[in-house]
XYZ file of C-alpha atoms in Angstrom:
345
model
C 0.000 0.000 0.000
C 1.144 3.551 -0.619
C 0.516 5.824 2.331
C 1.592 9.208 3.599
C 0.986 9.495 7.351
C 1.876 11.877 10.134
C 1.423 10.636 13.691
C 1.149 12.652 16.870
C 1.120 11.069 20.334
C 0.127 12.985 23.453
C 0.405 11.680 27.020
C -1.555 13.370 29.776
C -3.714 12.953 32.836
C -7.270 14.039 31.968
C -9.338 11.240 30.427
C -12.323 11.710 28.144
C -15.527 11.576 30.190
C -18.382 9.669 28.576
C -21.920 9.754 29.946
C -24.233 6.963 28.800
C -27.199 4.897 29.976
C -24.707 2.636 31.742
C -23.364 5.531 33.801
C -20.251 7.645 33.565
C -17.082 6.181 32.046
C -13.608 7.508 31.377
C -11.827 6.804 28.112
C -8.037 6.694 28.542
C -7.216 5.859 24.915
C -8.332 8.173 22.132
C -7.462 7.647 18.463
C -8.227 10.481 16.059
C -8.081 9.447 12.408
C -8.116 12.368 9.978
C -8.719 11.622 6.283
C -8.898 14.945 4.400
C -10.250 15.016 0.863
C -6.902 16.004 -0.674
C -5.332 12.702 0.440
C -7.219 10.951 -2.391
C -7.267 13.826 -4.863
C -10.754 15.013 -3.985
C -12.128 18.459 -3.155
C -14.246 18.955 -0.090
C -14.938 21.322 2.770
C -13.306 20.295 6.087
C -16.528 20.273 8.104
C -15.507 17.787 10.785
C -15.195 14.003 10.809
C -17.234 12.137 8.203
C -18.563 8.583 8.130
C -15.349 7.192 6.615
C -13.126 8.830 9.228
C -15.318 7.691 12.116
C -15.568 4.126 10.856
C -11.932 3.659 9.888
C -10.710 5.334 13.060
C -12.942 3.105 15.168
C -11.589 -0.020 13.423
C -7.982 1.025 14.058
C -8.757 1.781 17.680
C -10.514 -1.573 18.202
C -7.472 -3.318 16.755
C -5.052 -1.551 19.118
C -7.177 -1.571 22.297
C -6.522 -5.252 23.272
C -2.752 -4.646 23.458
C -2.998 -1.418 25.458
C -1.710 -1.448 29.075
C -4.166 -1.279 31.958
C -4.594 1.854 34.067
C -2.607 0.219 36.873
C 0.265 -0.543 34.479
C 0.231 2.841 32.711
C -2.016 5.519 34.250
C -1.599 8.051 31.428
C -4.373 9.125 29.082
C -3.162 8.495 25.507
C -4.247 10.518 22.482
C -3.015 9.138 19.154
C -3.629 11.251 16.040
C -3.245 9.821 12.529
C -3.091 12.377 9.730
C -3.569 10.753 6.318
C -1.680 12.874 3.811
C -1.789 10.478 0.854
C -3.647 7.210 0.338
C -3.806 4.416 -2.220
C -4.789 1.447 -0.092
C -5.918 0.821 3.441
C -4.987 3.889 5.474
C -6.748 2.414 8.526
C -4.335 -0.563 8.493
C -1.421 1.813 7.992
C -2.722 3.716 11.042
C -2.566 0.528 13.102
C 1.040 -0.203 12.080
C 2.267 3.364 12.492
C 0.255 3.848 15.708
C 1.767 0.729 17.243
C 5.297 1.903 16.399
C 4.591 5.451 17.621
C 3.389 4.265 21.021
C 6.257 1.785 21.438
C 8.728 4.520 20.499
C 7.175 6.817 23.128
C 7.554 4.165 25.842
C 3.913 3.070 26.104
C 4.189 -0.553 27.314
C 2.101 -2.317 24.666
C 1.589 -6.030 25.286
C 2.695 -6.837 21.712
C 3.419 -4.999 18.435
C 0.287 -4.879 16.279
C -0.197 -4.692 12.520
C -3.075 -4.731 10.060
C -3.541 -5.793 6.448
C -6.404 -5.393 3.948
C -7.332 -8.425 1.850
C -9.295 -8.410 -1.399
C -11.115 -10.871 -3.636
C -11.644 -11.235 -7.380
C -14.414 -13.732 -8.022
C -15.685 -15.116 -11.319
C -17.980 -18.103 -11.096
C -16.225 -20.790 -9.061
C -12.832 -19.176 -9.557
C -11.588 -17.004 -6.693
C -8.340 -15.120 -6.264
C -7.427 -13.734 -2.839
C -5.447 -10.484 -2.937
C -3.121 -9.286 -0.182
C -2.567 -5.622 0.689
C -5.018 -4.231 -1.833
C -4.689 -0.916 -3.642
C -7.496 1.564 -4.112
C -8.609 0.170 -7.515
C -8.614 -3.401 -6.176
C -10.796 -2.198 -3.310
C -13.305 -0.391 -5.563
C -13.471 -2.952 -8.385
C -12.997 -6.129 -6.340
C -15.589 -8.262 -4.578
C -14.326 -8.078 -0.986
C -12.546 -5.753 1.418
C -11.430 -7.853 4.375
C -9.316 -6.102 7.025
C -7.468 -8.146 9.643
C -5.622 -6.656 12.626
C -3.546 -8.641 15.077
C -0.271 -9.639 16.668
C 2.005 -12.634 16.218
C -0.258 -14.639 18.521
C -3.744 -13.755 17.307
C -6.337 -11.449 15.781
C -7.553 -8.356 17.628
C -10.107 -6.979 15.136
C -11.809 -7.868 11.845
C -13.912 -5.997 9.308
C -15.406 -7.339 6.092
C -17.301 -5.694 3.245
C -18.469 -7.965 0.406
C -20.130 -7.102 -2.906
C -21.259 -10.594 -3.841
C -24.054 -12.762 -2.421
C -21.854 -14.733 -0.057
C -18.513 -16.391 0.645
C -17.713 -20.058 0.999
C -15.904 -21.382 4.049
C -12.783 -22.241 2.067
C -12.519 -18.691 0.725
C -12.748 -17.255 4.251
C -10.185 -19.759 5.563
C -7.788 -18.958 2.710
C -8.235 -15.212 3.272
C -7.501 -15.564 6.997
C -4.402 -17.705 6.443
C -3.120 -15.397 3.717
C -3.781 -12.398 5.978
C -1.807 -14.107 8.768
C 1.189 -14.539 6.461
C 0.963 -10.898 5.425
C 0.546 -9.682 9.005
C 3.590 -11.647 10.187
C 5.615 -10.232 7.291
C 4.605 -6.675 8.209
C 5.428 -7.295 11.896
C 8.849 -8.523 10.806
C 9.446 -5.303 8.862
C 8.280 -3.250 11.844
C 10.661 -5.167 14.124
C 13.581 -3.976 12.005
C 12.805 -0.485 13.306
C 11.597 -1.351 16.829
C 10.965 -4.783 18.345
C 9.315 -3.741 21.613
C 8.323 -0.699 23.644
C 11.166 1.458 24.864
C 11.830 1.253 28.595
C 10.733 4.455 30.292
C 9.331 7.676 28.903
C 11.145 10.642 27.481
C 12.490 13.132 30.008
C 10.272 15.697 28.248
C 7.086 13.722 29.010
C 5.210 14.511 32.217
C 5.589 11.863 34.919
C 2.381 10.303 36.147
C 2.333 7.493 38.714
C -0.219 5.785 40.944
C 0.247 4.351 44.411
C -2.257 2.210 46.343
C -2.831 2.992 50.001
C -5.175 1.466 52.563
C -8.592 3.135 52.560
C -8.304 3.925 56.271
C -5.163 5.958 55.470
C -6.899 8.294 53.005
C -7.804 10.728 55.790
C -4.178 10.795 56.953
C -2.928 11.851 53.520
C -5.671 14.466 53.078
C -5.400 15.816 56.638
C -7.879 18.036 58.530
C -9.535 20.328 56.000
C -7.103 19.120 53.339
C -4.148 20.588 55.228
C -1.758 17.699 54.589
C -2.469 17.227 50.869
C -2.217 20.997 50.317
C 1.173 21.034 52.038
C 2.390 18.239 49.732
C 1.314 20.254 46.678
C 2.921 23.453 47.995
C 6.162 21.676 48.869
C 6.615 19.677 45.665
C 4.454 21.450 43.059
C 2.771 18.234 41.893
C -0.865 17.553 41.036
C -2.252 14.903 43.354
C -5.592 13.123 43.498
C -6.938 10.363 45.764
C -9.758 8.048 44.676
C -12.198 6.445 47.100
C -10.526 3.054 46.600
C -7.180 4.380 47.848
C -5.467 4.973 44.472
C -3.221 8.034 44.819
C -2.367 9.691 41.471
C 0.644 12.009 41.338
C 1.644 14.020 38.252
C 4.229 16.663 37.382
C 6.588 17.667 34.586
C 9.336 17.589 37.233
C 10.162 13.884 37.622
C 12.028 14.437 40.917
C 9.021 16.260 42.379
C 6.880 13.163 41.745
C 9.405 11.010 43.625
C 9.464 13.490 46.508
C 5.659 13.569 46.752
C 5.467 9.774 46.600
C 7.983 9.482 49.440
C 5.852 11.801 51.599
C 2.713 9.760 50.880
C 4.530 6.502 51.641
C 5.840 7.891 54.920
C 2.379 9.118 55.909
C 0.840 5.709 55.269
C 3.567 3.470 56.650
C 2.726 1.291 59.639
C 4.931 0.865 62.688
C 6.290 -2.663 63.111
C 6.770 -3.726 66.718
C 10.381 -4.663 67.410
C 11.809 -2.523 64.594
C 14.148 0.427 65.197
C 13.641 3.901 63.762
C 15.609 7.140 63.728
C 13.920 10.520 63.959
C 13.823 13.907 65.670
C 12.491 14.662 69.140
C 9.402 16.786 68.451
C 8.258 17.593 71.982
C 9.598 17.130 75.506
C 7.191 16.636 78.433
C 7.725 15.866 82.127
C 6.732 12.238 81.574
C 8.714 11.572 78.359
C 9.601 12.665 74.830
C 7.643 12.446 71.580
C 9.762 11.208 68.662
C 8.779 11.394 64.987
C 9.635 7.955 63.579
C 8.674 9.087 60.052
C 6.865 12.203 58.793
C 3.422 12.519 60.348
C 3.855 9.598 62.762
C 5.040 10.092 66.341
C 5.450 7.855 69.344
C 6.148 8.381 73.052
C 9.354 7.427 74.809
C 8.314 7.276 78.457
C 10.821 8.688 80.957
C 11.368 5.153 82.255
C 12.511 4.046 78.785
C 14.942 6.887 78.094
C 18.055 5.242 79.545
C 19.330 2.584 81.907
C 18.810 3.547 85.521
C 16.720 6.344 86.937
C 16.257 9.533 84.896
C 15.430 12.623 86.956
C 14.551 14.931 84.030
C 13.829 14.141 80.377
C 16.115 16.973 79.289
C 19.041 15.187 80.961
C 18.839 12.656 78.078
C 17.367 14.553 75.114
C 15.868 17.848 74.058
C 13.701 19.064 71.187
C 15.427 18.715 67.808
C 17.774 15.902 68.855
C 17.974 12.969 66.441
C 17.550 9.715 68.343
C 17.211 6.021 67.532
C 14.260 4.277 69.117
C 12.680 0.838 69.182
C 8.934 0.278 68.771
C 7.832 -1.709 71.815
C 4.060 -1.669 71.509
C 0.805 0.245 71.231
C -1.205 1.349 74.260
C -4.960 0.956 74.637
C -5.534 4.376 73.080
C -3.642 3.354 69.957
C -0.574 5.467 70.779
C 2.813 4.099 69.731
C 5.218 3.255 72.578
C 8.932 3.686 71.945
C 12.124 3.017 73.865
C 15.643 4.424 73.649
C 16.841 2.148 76.434
C 16.048 -1.026 74.460
C 18.045 -0.034 71.372
C-alpha cells in the first residue's frame, strides 16, 4: 500500500468523560483518524469528521485496544492522532502499524506490536483469487474488502465488506491464512525499526504514577480540611488526586518532584512494626517523656522510664527538642498510641 501518514502522540492525565445509559465512564485511549479530501485527490470542505473517518478510526482503535496497558500498568491518558496525507490502499491498516510503532517509540508498554492488512477478492464463477494488501482500484473494483488486525499470537479486530451474495468457508479460511502470512511479514518489517516498547518515557514527558494505600489511610494523607495534601502540593508542586478506593495519582513535569511527593505519601501511610528500630527527631519534651517522629506525620512516646538505663530525673538530661535519636517500637497502648524506647536499642 502507498501511504503518507503523520502521527502525533500525546500523554496526559485528563481522560475523556463519557456519559451513557450505563453511567459515567472515562476513556483513557483516544485515536483520532483524519482523512482529508486532498489525500485521495478530492475536493471537499473540512466540516468535521465524516462517516469514513469515524468508521476507519474506530476499526484502528478496536485493533489496538486489546494490546494497550491497563490503568494500573500505565495511568496516562493516551491521544493518538493519525493524519492521512496520501492514500492508495488501506490507510486504517497503515494507522494501526504506524500507531503501534509510535506508542512503542514513546515508551507506552504495549503487550505486543500490532499490525493490520487489507485483503481483497476477485471472483468469477467458481474461480476465486485472494489479494493481499489491496490498492485503491482493487478495493473499488474487487468483490471483498477484508481487514485483519492482530499480533504474532492472534487477531484483535476484523472488518469485512463484500459485494457478492456470499462467501464459501474455504474462501474465508484462505483469506484468513493469507492475511496471517501478510501480518507476520509486516510485523517482521516493523521489528527492524523497533521490536518492543522502549523502557521508560522521554524526560520531556510529564511523569504520572499511581500508588495504592489502605482506605483507612486516606484521611491521613488528606489531613484536617485538606491541610496535609495541600502542604504536599505546595512543597513539591505536583498535582495529586486520591480516589475512594485508595489509588493516589501524582503528576508533574518535574520527575524528581513526583518522587518526593510519593515518598511523603509513603511515609504518611507506613505502619509501625513492633520490634523494629527507627531514627527521627524529638518533636516535643514533656515531664513524663519525649515524643519522637519515627517518620513524617507519625510520632510515638518514649516514656521517661525508657529513656536510659537507671533512673532519669529529668527528660532533658537525656534529650531535648530537635535531637535525632534512635528508638525501638515496643508496643501500642490501649488508646492506639505508639510506645517507643531508647533504652532497648
